[in-house]
Amino acid sequence: MKQGAVGRFVTNVGASLLGAILNLIILIWVNQFLLRRVGAEEYSLVPVLTSLMIFGELFRDAFAGGVARFLVAADASGDDTEVARIVSSMLPLLALVALIVATGGGWAVQHIDQLINVDAAHKHSAQIMLSLLVLSLCLEIAASPFSFGLFAKMRFVTLNLVNFGTLLVRIALLLVFLFGIGPQVIWLVVATVLSSLLDLAIRIYFTIRLLPAARFNHRLISRRAVATLLSFSLWTTVQGIGNIVHRATPALFLNHYSNPVDVVSFHLGNLPDLQIRKLISVGARPALPELTSVFVSGRKEALRGLFYRGGRYYLWAALFLPPSLIIFGGPLVTLYVGPNYLDAATVLIWVLGAYPLVWASAMFFQVAYASGEIRAFNILNIIVVLATLAMLWIFIVWLDMGALGAGYAFGIGSGLGHLLIIWPGSLRFIQGSWIDFIRLTLGPGCLPGLIAILICVGWTHSMALDSWAMLGVGFCLASAGYVTTLLVCCLDAQDKVLLGKLKSRLLRRG
């Protein structure tokens, strides 16, 4: 990247992470606040209803998944007519999809007790929450062609300021509802939906201002444009299927074949994984337009080097928290929510333990997306997803292992699937080599995490982890070891140049 691009990228990532970290802090507090005041039956509605909504999100991904990518490409080429053609062609179709989702969602609300196990005392609240979630999703689908202006223009600082502002609104609403009316899980959904609708309205406003070509013109409706976008979007839908398996299936299986405590235990144990993925996603999101621009500019060969380097960066980001969470999992869960949900610690160990295998090839999706060849990634990904689904059924339904079984399924399915399928496939796609992958990505990417694990193990054997203070000190020691190892042993010459540019930029701002 050129220096200006590096500075812009760093600014975008910093703005993204700021909002995501604040969101994580609030989520941690809200979960603890509610779990100490409501029963597992009521709290379990949150992961279960969220799981149901993922099926609706699959429709969004199937029909709107390619809009953002092609808007970026059209705008990067300076083709305003193509921008208008994309919007005009997709708007009628997406309005129809929103109507279909609304119809299916309405049926689900009316027959909610046929879809999930819900106590009669909480049925009405569950119906209200599901209705609000369906409404929000339908509006997002219908308006999606007009909501990507900031993304297409790579205005991620502005986009993240919008996200940050609406996050503050959600926090304010939560505090008013929880303390002004009473602790109920329904307020999580109400606050989230209201802030999401505000976020959507603001993004549409900026699209109108920044991307005036993104407007409806019936004369530009093109079947060919629809076919092109749907071809891309349908392959991105495989990721939606992956979301169903990773985010929806465990909660729904546990809701039907286990009990609310197992639902909550798995939700808590899997929560670090979801939040780490979200943090990394918002940090990596600014890279997608940059990578797409690299490909559009005819520099496809550069993507191979970015695959190795980006995989190393993904590992550094993904493995920062897991050493402490894995080794300190038992005491952490006990201090956080008490001993009733201790299975969450085992779930956490199995899910995060697969991280080195999962994240080393994370750039495969990024490179395939930027190249417009998402099919290559998703064919292999669907195999891993189906294998994980089969293991979830075996461990939860057949072996009746509850939350622990879900953790085992994710650790084994995702870990081995990436090792045996995704790794070889990604290297074939970029025409890379195993030696370079190990030398440039896997080795330097995993070394800091290994050192942090050794520090955590030593701390557990030397101290009683019976207080937040002891856990905090252990985390600080592991983090210091992680960062020191990364800076001293793992940076190559280009990493040091990029780090120097980042330091200079921060000093200039200071």
Short mmCIF file of C-alpha atoms in Angstrom, two decimals:
data_model
loop_
_atom_site.label_atom_id
_atom_site.label_comp_id
_atom_site.label_asym_id
_atom_site.label_seq_id
_atom_site.Cartn_x
_atom_site.Cartn_y
_atom_site.Cartn_z
CA MET A 1 0.00 0.00 0.00
CA LYS A 2 1.05 3.57 -0.55
CA GLN A 3 1.54 5.73 2.52
CA GLY A 4 -1.77 7.56 2.02
CA ALA A 5 -3.58 4.25 1.70
CA VAL A 6 -1.88 2.94 4.84
CA GLY A 7 -2.92 6.01 6.80
CA ARG A 8 -6.48 5.78 5.55
CA PHE A 9 -6.62 2.07 6.31
CA VAL A 10 -5.27 2.54 9.84
CA THR A 11 -7.75 5.34 10.54
CA ASN A 12 -10.62 3.22 9.28
CA VAL A 13 -9.59 0.22 11.36
CA GLY A 14 -9.17 2.33 14.49
CA ALA A 15 -12.60 3.89 14.09
CA SER A 16 -14.14 0.46 13.48
CA LEU A 17 -12.55 -1.10 16.53
CA LEU A 18 -13.51 1.73 18.87
CA GLY A 19 -17.21 1.15 18.35
CA ALA A 20 -16.87 -2.63 18.42
CA ILE A 21 -14.95 -2.58 21.72
CA LEU A 22 -17.55 -0.33 23.35
CA ASN A 23 -20.27 -2.65 22.09
CA LEU A 24 -18.41 -5.62 23.58
CA ILE A 25 -18.11 -3.92 26.98
CA ILE A 26 -21.84 -3.18 27.06
CA LEU A 27 -22.67 -6.73 25.96
CA ILE A 28 -20.56 -8.22 28.76
CA TRP A 29 -22.27 -6.01 31.33
CA VAL A 30 -25.82 -6.62 30.03
CA ASN A 31 -25.37 -10.40 29.98
CA GLN A 32 -24.17 -10.45 33.57
CA PHE A 33 -26.88 -7.99 34.66
CA LEU A 34 -29.69 -10.08 33.16
CA LEU A 35 -28.38 -13.52 34.12
CA ARG A 36 -28.33 -12.46 37.77
CA ARG A 37 -31.94 -11.21 37.59
CA VAL A 38 -33.87 -13.45 35.18
CA GLY A 39 -34.05 -17.22 34.83
CA ALA A 40 -32.39 -19.35 32.18
CA GLU A 41 -35.81 -19.92 30.54
CA GLU A 42 -36.25 -16.21 29.78
CA TYR A 43 -32.63 -15.45 28.93
CA SER A 44 -32.40 -18.41 26.53
CA LEU A 45 -34.95 -16.66 24.30
CA VAL A 46 -32.21 -14.26 23.15
CA PRO A 47 -29.95 -16.83 21.44
CA VAL A 48 -32.91 -18.92 20.25
CA LEU A 49 -34.81 -16.05 18.59
CA THR A 50 -31.59 -14.65 17.16
CA SER A 51 -30.99 -18.09 15.67
CA LEU A 52 -34.40 -18.05 13.98
CA MET A 53 -33.61 -14.69 12.40
CA ILE A 54 -30.51 -16.09 10.73
CA PHE A 55 -32.81 -18.00 8.36
CA GLY A 56 -34.28 -14.67 7.28
CA GLU A 57 -30.81 -13.20 6.92
CA LEU A 58 -30.07 -16.01 4.47
CA PHE A 59 -32.56 -14.42 2.06
CA ARG A 60 -30.80 -11.09 2.45
CA ASP A 61 -27.43 -12.65 1.68
CA ALA A 62 -28.83 -14.64 -1.26
CA PHE A 63 -30.21 -11.58 -3.04
CA ALA A 64 -28.26 -8.59 -1.72
CA GLY A 65 -24.88 -10.14 -0.92
CA GLY A 66 -23.23 -8.89 -4.11
CA VAL A 67 -24.63 -5.36 -4.23
CA ALA A 68 -21.89 -3.77 -2.12
CA ARG A 69 -19.06 -5.48 -3.99
CA PHE A 70 -20.30 -4.47 -7.45
CA LEU A 71 -21.07 -0.91 -6.33
CA VAL A 72 -17.46 -0.61 -5.14
CA ALA A 73 -16.18 -1.93 -8.48
CA ALA A 74 -18.47 0.35 -10.52
CA ASP A 75 -17.59 3.42 -8.48
CA ALA A 76 -13.86 2.61 -8.60
CA SER A 77 -14.17 2.52 -12.40
CA GLY A 78 -16.02 5.85 -12.43
CA ASP A 79 -19.07 4.30 -14.11
CA ASP A 80 -22.08 6.17 -12.72
CA THR A 81 -24.41 4.51 -15.22
CA GLU A 82 -23.42 1.09 -13.91
CA VAL A 83 -24.04 2.25 -10.34
CA ALA A 84 -27.56 3.35 -11.30
CA ARG A 85 -28.11 0.11 -13.24
CA ILE A 86 -27.19 -2.00 -10.21
CA VAL A 87 -29.54 -0.06 -7.92
CA SER A 88 -32.40 0.05 -10.42
CA SER A 89 -32.15 -3.63 -11.28
CA MET A 90 -31.99 -4.91 -7.71
CA LEU A 91 -34.54 -2.65 -5.99
CA PRO A 92 -37.74 -4.36 -7.29
CA LEU A 93 -36.33 -7.80 -6.58
CA LEU A 94 -35.25 -6.90 -3.05
CA ALA A 95 -38.64 -5.33 -2.31
CA LEU A 96 -40.25 -8.64 -3.29
CA VAL A 97 -37.77 -10.56 -1.11
CA ALA A 98 -38.62 -8.29 1.84
CA LEU A 99 -42.32 -9.05 1.32
CA ILE A 100 -41.62 -12.79 1.30
CA VAL A 101 -39.56 -12.53 4.49
CA ALA A 102 -42.33 -10.49 6.13
CA THR A 103 -44.89 -13.16 5.21
CA GLY A 104 -42.73 -15.97 6.55
CA GLY A 105 -41.90 -13.97 9.65
CA GLY A 106 -45.57 -13.27 10.32
CA TRP A 107 -46.32 -16.99 10.17
CA ALA A 108 -43.41 -17.71 12.52
CA VAL A 109 -44.70 -15.16 15.05
CA GLN A 110 -48.18 -16.71 15.05
CA HIS A 111 -46.84 -20.27 15.42
CA ILE A 112 -43.80 -19.57 17.56
CA ASP A 113 -44.56 -22.37 20.01
CA GLN A 114 -44.37 -24.84 17.11
CA LEU A 115 -40.91 -23.63 16.14
CA ILE A 116 -39.24 -23.43 19.54
CA ASN A 117 -39.80 -24.64 23.08
CA VAL A 118 -41.02 -21.57 24.93
CA ASP A 119 -42.63 -21.34 28.35
CA ALA A 120 -46.22 -20.06 28.25
CA ALA A 121 -45.25 -17.20 30.55
CA HIS A 122 -42.75 -15.92 27.99
CA LYS A 123 -44.65 -16.67 24.76
CA HIS A 124 -46.07 -13.16 24.30
CA SER A 125 -42.68 -11.53 24.88
CA ALA A 126 -41.10 -13.93 22.40
CA GLN A 127 -43.70 -13.00 19.78
CA ILE A 128 -43.07 -9.28 20.27
CA MET A 129 -39.30 -9.73 20.02
CA LEU A 130 -39.55 -11.85 16.87
CA SER A 131 -41.96 -9.33 15.27
CA LEU A 132 -39.54 -6.48 15.84
CA LEU A 133 -36.59 -8.46 14.49
CA VAL A 134 -38.54 -9.41 11.34
CA LEU A 135 -39.60 -5.79 10.76
CA SER A 136 -36.03 -4.55 11.05
CA LEU A 137 -34.71 -7.22 8.67
CA CYS A 138 -37.38 -6.53 6.04
CA LEU A 139 -36.64 -2.81 5.99
CA GLU A 140 -32.92 -3.51 5.75
CA ILE A 141 -33.43 -5.84 2.77
CA ALA A 142 -35.72 -3.46 0.87
CA ALA A 143 -33.46 -0.44 1.41
CA SER A 144 -30.10 -2.18 0.97
CA PRO A 145 -29.31 -0.76 -2.53
CA PHE A 146 -29.41 2.72 -0.99
CA SER A 147 -27.39 1.92 2.13
CA PHE A 148 -23.89 1.23 0.75
CA GLY A 149 -22.77 4.73 -0.21
CA LEU A 150 -20.29 5.14 2.64
CA PHE A 151 -18.90 1.66 1.99
CA ALA A 152 -18.53 2.24 -1.76
CA LYS A 153 -16.75 5.55 -1.15
CA MET A 154 -14.57 3.96 1.54
CA ARG A 155 -15.72 6.55 4.08
CA PHE A 156 -15.23 4.18 6.98
CA VAL A 157 -14.45 6.88 9.51
CA THR A 158 -17.85 8.44 8.83
CA LEU A 159 -19.50 5.04 8.71
CA ASN A 160 -18.06 4.09 12.06
CA LEU A 161 -19.00 7.43 13.57
CA VAL A 162 -22.56 6.64 12.50
CA ASN A 163 -22.28 3.18 14.03
CA PHE A 164 -20.78 4.65 17.18
CA GLY A 165 -23.55 7.23 17.49
CA THR A 166 -26.32 4.69 17.05
CA LEU A 167 -24.53 2.43 19.53
CA LEU A 168 -24.69 5.22 22.10
CA VAL A 169 -28.42 5.54 21.36
CA ARG A 170 -28.84 1.80 21.93
CA ILE A 171 -26.96 2.00 25.22
CA ALA A 172 -29.08 4.93 26.38
CA LEU A 173 -32.28 3.09 25.47
CA LEU A 174 -31.10 -0.04 27.28
CA LEU A 175 -30.33 1.88 30.45
CA VAL A 176 -33.71 3.62 30.35
CA PHE A 177 -35.60 0.37 29.80
CA LEU A 178 -33.63 -1.81 32.24
CA PHE A 179 -33.58 0.66 35.12
CA GLY A 180 -36.73 2.63 34.34
CA ILE A 181 -39.09 -0.27 33.60
CA GLY A 182 -37.37 -3.45 34.79
CA PRO A 183 -34.86 -6.18 33.87
CA GLN A 184 -36.38 -8.13 30.96
CA VAL A 185 -34.67 -9.60 27.91
CA ILE A 186 -37.23 -7.97 25.61
CA TRP A 187 -35.47 -4.63 26.10
CA LEU A 188 -32.36 -5.98 24.40
CA VAL A 189 -34.34 -6.50 21.22
CA VAL A 190 -36.31 -3.25 21.45
CA ALA A 191 -33.17 -1.15 21.89
CA THR A 192 -31.31 -3.03 19.16
CA VAL A 193 -34.11 -2.68 16.60
CA LEU A 194 -34.66 1.03 17.23
CA SER A 195 -30.95 1.83 16.95
CA SER A 196 -30.63 -0.36 13.83
CA LEU A 197 -33.43 1.52 12.09
CA LEU A 198 -31.76 4.82 12.96
CA ASP A 199 -28.47 3.50 11.57
CA LEU A 200 -30.18 2.45 8.33
CA ALA A 201 -31.83 5.86 7.90
CA ILE A 202 -28.53 7.69 8.36
CA ARG A 203 -26.69 5.43 5.90
CA ILE A 204 -29.39 6.04 3.29
CA TYR A 205 -28.99 9.79 3.82
CA PHE A 206 -25.24 9.61 3.21
CA THR A 207 -25.72 7.43 0.13
CA ILE A 208 -27.98 10.08 -1.37
CA ARG A 209 -25.31 12.72 -0.69
CA LEU A 210 -22.12 10.84 -1.59
CA LEU A 211 -23.33 8.51 -4.34
CA PRO A 212 -26.00 10.44 -6.26
CA ALA A 213 -25.80 7.93 -9.09
CA ALA A 214 -27.35 5.35 -6.73
CA ARG A 215 -30.94 6.08 -7.69
CA PHE A 216 -33.81 4.17 -9.27
CA ASN A 217 -34.37 4.52 -13.01
CA HIS A 218 -36.77 2.02 -14.55
CA ARG A 219 -35.10 2.42 -17.96
CA LEU A 220 -31.86 0.99 -16.54
CA ILE A 221 -33.38 -2.22 -15.19
CA SER A 222 -31.28 -5.03 -16.61
CA ARG A 223 -31.85 -8.76 -16.40
CA ARG A 224 -28.18 -9.29 -17.14
CA ALA A 225 -27.19 -7.13 -14.16
CA VAL A 226 -29.59 -9.05 -11.92
CA ALA A 227 -28.20 -12.37 -13.16
CA THR A 228 -24.61 -11.23 -12.55
CA LEU A 229 -25.30 -10.01 -9.03
CA LEU A 230 -27.40 -13.04 -8.12
CA SER A 231 -24.71 -15.38 -9.41
CA PHE A 232 -22.25 -13.73 -7.03
CA SER A 233 -24.78 -13.38 -4.20
CA LEU A 234 -25.93 -16.98 -4.38
CA TRP A 235 -22.37 -18.10 -3.77
CA THR A 236 -22.05 -15.70 -0.85
CA THR A 237 -25.20 -17.40 0.47
CA VAL A 238 -23.01 -20.34 1.36
CA GLN A 239 -21.67 -18.10 4.11
CA GLY A 240 -25.27 -17.62 5.19
CA ILE A 241 -25.60 -21.39 5.43
CA GLY A 242 -22.42 -21.35 7.47
CA ASN A 243 -24.01 -18.78 9.79
CA ILE A 244 -27.01 -21.07 10.22
CA VAL A 245 -24.75 -23.92 11.27
CA HIS A 246 -22.47 -21.85 13.49
CA ARG A 247 -24.96 -19.40 15.00
CA ALA A 248 -28.44 -20.93 14.64
CA THR A 249 -28.23 -24.71 14.74
CA PRO A 250 -26.63 -25.13 18.19
CA ALA A 251 -29.21 -22.96 19.98
CA LEU A 252 -32.13 -24.57 18.12
CA PHE A 253 -30.84 -28.12 18.66
CA LEU A 254 -30.26 -27.41 22.34
CA ASN A 255 -33.68 -25.74 22.65
CA HIS A 256 -35.39 -28.87 21.30
CA TYR A 257 -33.16 -31.66 22.62
CA SER A 258 -31.70 -30.26 25.84
CA ASN A 259 -32.66 -27.57 28.37
CA PRO A 260 -32.43 -23.78 28.86
CA VAL A 261 -29.30 -24.08 31.02
CA ASP A 262 -27.48 -25.81 28.14
CA VAL A 263 -28.72 -23.14 25.73
CA VAL A 264 -27.34 -20.40 27.97
CA SER A 265 -24.11 -22.31 28.70
CA PHE A 266 -23.34 -22.72 25.02
CA HIS A 267 -24.31 -19.12 24.31
CA LEU A 268 -21.89 -17.88 26.98
CA GLY A 269 -19.10 -20.24 25.91
CA ASN A 270 -19.49 -19.29 22.27
CA LEU A 271 -19.83 -15.57 22.99
CA PRO A 272 -16.06 -14.85 22.95
CA ASP A 273 -15.82 -16.45 19.51
CA LEU A 274 -18.69 -14.36 18.15
CA GLN A 275 -17.26 -11.14 19.57
CA ILE A 276 -13.70 -11.83 18.43
CA ARG A 277 -15.05 -12.51 14.95
CA LYS A 278 -17.03 -9.28 15.07
CA LEU A 279 -14.00 -7.28 16.22
CA ILE A 280 -11.84 -8.75 13.48
CA SER A 281 -14.59 -8.26 10.91
CA VAL A 282 -14.97 -4.55 11.60
CA GLY A 283 -11.20 -4.19 11.58
CA ALA A 284 -10.84 -6.04 8.28
CA ARG A 285 -13.89 -4.51 6.57
CA PRO A 286 -11.95 -1.51 5.21
CA ALA A 287 -9.64 -3.97 3.42
CA LEU A 288 -12.37 -5.29 1.10
CA PRO A 289 -12.70 -2.15 -1.05
CA GLU A 290 -8.90 -1.81 -1.08
CA LEU A 291 -8.47 -5.40 -2.25
CA THR A 292 -11.25 -5.03 -4.81
CA SER A 293 -9.50 -1.93 -6.15
CA VAL A 294 -6.24 -3.89 -6.39
CA PHE A 295 -7.97 -6.54 -8.50
CA VAL A 296 -9.89 -4.04 -10.65
CA SER A 297 -6.61 -2.20 -11.29
CA GLY A 298 -5.16 -5.37 -12.80
CA ARG A 299 -2.78 -6.24 -9.96
CA LYS A 300 -4.07 -9.75 -9.30
CA GLU A 301 -0.58 -11.10 -8.64
CA ALA A 302 -0.33 -8.81 -5.61
CA LEU A 303 -3.15 -10.74 -3.97
CA ARG A 304 -0.87 -13.74 -3.34
CA GLY A 305 1.47 -11.75 -1.14
CA LEU A 306 -1.51 -10.20 0.63
CA PHE A 307 -2.84 -13.70 1.34
CA TYR A 308 0.27 -14.69 3.29
CA ARG A 309 0.68 -11.35 5.04
CA GLY A 310 -3.02 -10.94 5.77
CA GLY A 311 -3.23 -14.46 7.19
CA ARG A 312 -0.44 -13.59 9.61
CA TYR A 313 -2.25 -10.42 10.65
CA TYR A 314 -5.48 -12.35 11.12
CA LEU A 315 -3.69 -14.81 13.41
CA TRP A 316 -2.13 -12.02 15.45
CA ALA A 317 -5.55 -10.43 15.96
CA ALA A 318 -7.48 -13.65 16.54
CA LEU A 319 -5.03 -15.25 18.98
CA PHE A 320 -4.57 -12.26 21.28
CA LEU A 321 -7.43 -13.11 23.69
CA PRO A 322 -7.83 -16.93 23.41
CA PRO A 323 -4.75 -17.94 25.47
CA SER A 324 -6.10 -16.17 28.57
CA LEU A 325 -9.71 -17.21 27.90
CA ILE A 326 -8.80 -20.87 27.38
CA ILE A 327 -6.49 -21.28 30.38
CA PHE A 328 -8.53 -19.08 32.75
CA GLY A 329 -11.92 -20.27 31.43
CA GLY A 330 -13.19 -22.07 34.53
CA PRO A 331 -12.50 -19.32 37.08
CA LEU A 332 -13.63 -16.69 34.58
CA VAL A 333 -17.08 -18.24 34.07
CA THR A 334 -17.53 -18.86 37.81
CA LEU A 335 -16.75 -15.25 38.68
CA TYR A 336 -18.89 -13.94 35.81
CA VAL A 337 -22.17 -15.86 36.20
CA GLY A 338 -21.61 -18.47 38.92
CA PRO A 339 -21.15 -22.26 38.84
CA ASN A 340 -24.51 -23.08 37.19
CA TYR A 341 -23.10 -22.40 33.72
CA LEU A 342 -19.64 -23.92 34.16
CA ASP A 343 -20.00 -25.98 30.96
CA ALA A 344 -19.49 -22.67 29.16
CA ALA A 345 -15.78 -22.91 30.02
CA THR A 346 -15.43 -26.24 28.20
CA VAL A 347 -17.32 -24.90 25.19
CA LEU A 348 -14.96 -21.94 25.15
CA ILE A 349 -11.88 -24.18 25.19
CA TRP A 350 -13.01 -26.28 22.23
CA VAL A 351 -14.23 -23.40 20.11
CA LEU A 352 -11.22 -21.13 20.64
CA GLY A 353 -8.78 -24.03 20.58
CA ALA A 354 -9.39 -24.43 16.84
CA TYR A 355 -8.43 -20.82 16.12
CA PRO A 356 -4.91 -21.42 14.72
CA LEU A 357 -6.41 -23.77 12.13
CA VAL A 358 -9.40 -21.55 11.36
CA TRP A 359 -7.74 -18.13 11.05
CA ALA A 360 -4.52 -19.01 9.23
CA SER A 361 -6.44 -19.20 5.94
CA ALA A 362 -8.86 -16.34 6.67
CA MET A 363 -7.55 -14.35 3.69
CA PHE A 364 -8.95 -16.98 1.32
CA PHE A 365 -12.39 -15.39 1.50
CA GLN A 366 -11.00 -11.86 1.20
CA VAL A 367 -8.97 -12.66 -1.91
CA ALA A 368 -11.79 -14.65 -3.52
CA TYR A 369 -14.25 -11.83 -2.80
CA ALA A 370 -11.95 -9.19 -4.26
CA SER A 371 -11.37 -11.32 -7.37
CA GLY A 372 -15.09 -11.87 -7.87
CA GLU A 373 -14.45 -15.63 -7.68
CA ILE A 374 -16.27 -16.30 -4.43
CA ARG A 375 -17.43 -19.67 -5.77
CA ALA A 376 -13.94 -21.13 -5.29
CA PHE A 377 -14.06 -20.37 -1.57
CA ASN A 378 -17.64 -21.38 -0.95
CA ILE A 379 -17.48 -24.81 -2.59
CA LEU A 380 -14.87 -25.82 -0.02
CA ASN A 381 -16.48 -23.92 2.82
CA ILE A 382 -19.81 -25.71 2.37
CA ILE A 383 -18.05 -29.06 2.84
CA VAL A 384 -16.65 -27.89 6.18
CA VAL A 385 -20.04 -26.46 7.17
CA LEU A 386 -21.89 -29.69 6.39
CA ALA A 387 -19.31 -31.73 8.30
CA THR A 388 -19.75 -29.46 11.32
CA LEU A 389 -23.54 -29.76 11.03
CA ALA A 390 -23.27 -33.55 11.03
CA MET A 391 -21.11 -33.44 14.16
CA LEU A 392 -23.60 -31.12 15.90
CA TRP A 393 -26.37 -33.64 15.23
CA ILE A 394 -24.23 -36.53 16.46
CA PHE A 395 -23.07 -34.86 19.69
CA ILE A 396 -26.30 -33.03 20.62
CA VAL A 397 -29.13 -35.18 19.26
CA TRP A 398 -27.68 -38.68 19.09
CA LEU A 399 -25.23 -38.65 22.03
CA ASP A 400 -27.30 -36.14 24.10
CA MET A 401 -24.20 -34.26 25.28
CA GLY A 402 -25.85 -30.83 25.47
CA ALA A 403 -23.69 -27.71 25.45
CA LEU A 404 -20.49 -29.76 25.77
CA GLY A 405 -21.38 -31.67 22.61
CA ALA A 406 -21.87 -28.45 20.69
CA GLY A 407 -18.41 -27.31 21.77
CA TYR A 408 -16.83 -30.60 20.71
CA ALA A 409 -18.56 -30.40 17.32
CA PHE A 410 -17.25 -26.93 16.60
CA GLY A 411 -13.72 -27.66 17.71
CA ILE A 412 -13.41 -30.86 15.71
CA GLY A 413 -15.48 -29.86 12.67
CA SER A 414 -14.04 -26.40 12.09
CA GLY A 415 -10.48 -27.29 13.06
CA LEU A 416 -10.07 -30.42 10.97
CA GLY A 417 -12.16 -29.00 8.15
CA HIS A 418 -9.85 -26.04 7.71
CA LEU A 419 -6.71 -28.14 8.07
CA LEU A 420 -7.73 -30.79 5.53
CA ILE A 421 -9.91 -28.81 3.10
CA ILE A 422 -9.60 -25.02 3.35
CA TRP A 423 -5.81 -24.83 3.68
CA PRO A 424 -5.02 -26.91 0.55
CA GLY A 425 -7.81 -25.23 -1.42
CA SER A 426 -6.67 -21.71 -0.58
CA LEU A 427 -3.09 -22.45 -1.59
CA ARG A 428 -4.27 -23.88 -4.92
CA PHE A 429 -6.40 -20.77 -5.50
CA ILE A 430 -3.50 -18.33 -5.03
CA GLN A 431 -0.99 -20.75 -6.60
CA GLY A 432 1.02 -20.63 -3.39
CA SER A 433 3.25 -23.11 -1.59
CA TRP A 434 3.11 -24.88 1.77
CA ILE A 435 6.62 -23.72 2.62
CA ASP A 436 5.71 -20.06 2.15
CA PHE A 437 2.44 -20.55 4.03
CA ILE A 438 4.23 -22.04 7.04
CA ARG A 439 7.14 -19.58 6.88
CA LEU A 440 5.18 -16.38 6.24
CA THR A 441 1.83 -17.06 7.90
CA LEU A 442 1.56 -19.99 10.28
CA GLY A 443 4.86 -19.77 12.16
CA PRO A 444 5.04 -16.05 12.95
CA GLY A 445 1.25 -15.90 13.31
CA CYS A 446 1.04 -18.54 16.05
CA LEU A 447 4.26 -17.95 18.01
CA PRO A 448 2.93 -15.06 20.18
CA GLY A 449 -0.10 -17.14 21.16
CA LEU A 450 2.08 -20.07 22.17
CA ILE A 451 4.17 -17.85 24.46
CA ALA A 452 1.01 -16.36 25.98
CA ILE A 453 -0.35 -19.85 26.73
CA LEU A 454 2.86 -20.80 28.55
CA ILE A 455 2.61 -17.62 30.64
CA CYS A 456 -1.04 -18.36 31.52
CA VAL A 457 -0.26 -21.95 32.51
CA GLY A 458 2.55 -20.74 34.74
CA TRP A 459 0.24 -18.19 36.37
CA THR A 460 -2.45 -20.80 37.13
CA HIS A 461 0.13 -23.01 38.84
CA SER A 462 1.52 -20.19 40.96
CA MET A 463 -1.61 -18.27 41.99
CA ALA A 464 -5.16 -18.99 43.13
CA LEU A 465 -7.46 -17.54 40.47
CA ASP A 466 -10.32 -16.72 42.81
CA SER A 467 -10.70 -13.00 42.11
CA TRP A 468 -10.95 -10.61 39.21
CA ALA A 469 -7.68 -9.05 40.32
CA MET A 470 -5.74 -12.30 39.91
CA LEU A 471 -7.34 -12.94 36.52
CA GLY A 472 -6.57 -9.38 35.47
CA VAL A 473 -2.91 -9.66 36.41
CA GLY A 474 -2.64 -12.96 34.55
CA PHE A 475 -4.24 -11.45 31.48
CA CYS A 476 -1.87 -8.47 31.58
CA LEU A 477 1.17 -10.74 31.84
CA ALA A 478 -0.02 -12.90 28.95
CA SER A 479 -0.79 -9.82 26.85
CA ALA A 480 2.63 -8.35 27.55
CA GLY A 481 4.30 -11.61 26.54
CA TYR A 482 2.15 -11.78 23.42
CA VAL A 483 2.94 -8.25 22.24
CA THR A 484 6.64 -8.53 23.12
CA THR A 485 7.02 -11.79 21.19
CA LEU A 486 5.17 -10.32 18.23
CA LEU A 487 7.30 -7.18 18.07
CA VAL A 488 10.66 -8.85 18.74
CA CYS A 489 10.38 -12.15 16.89
CA CYS A 490 7.60 -12.02 14.29
CA LEU A 491 7.80 -8.79 12.27
CA ASP A 492 9.44 -8.81 8.84
CA ALA A 493 10.94 -5.77 7.11
CA GLN A 494 7.66 -4.63 5.54
CA ASP A 495 5.80 -5.08 8.83
CA LYS A 496 8.32 -2.77 10.48
CA VAL A 497 7.88 -0.20 7.71
CA LEU A 498 4.09 -0.29 8.13
CA LEU A 499 4.46 -0.07 11.90
CA GLY A 500 6.76 2.93 11.49
CA LYS A 501 4.20 4.65 9.27
CA LEU A 502 1.50 3.95 11.84
CA LYS A 503 3.67 5.35 14.63
CA SER A 504 4.48 8.48 12.61
CA ARG A 505 0.82 9.03 11.82
CA LEU A 506 -0.20 8.68 15.46
CA LEU A 507 2.57 11.05 16.57
CA ARG A 508 1.47 13.64 14.01
CA ARG A 509 -2.08 13.43 15.28
CA GLY A 510 -0.87 13.67 18.85
#
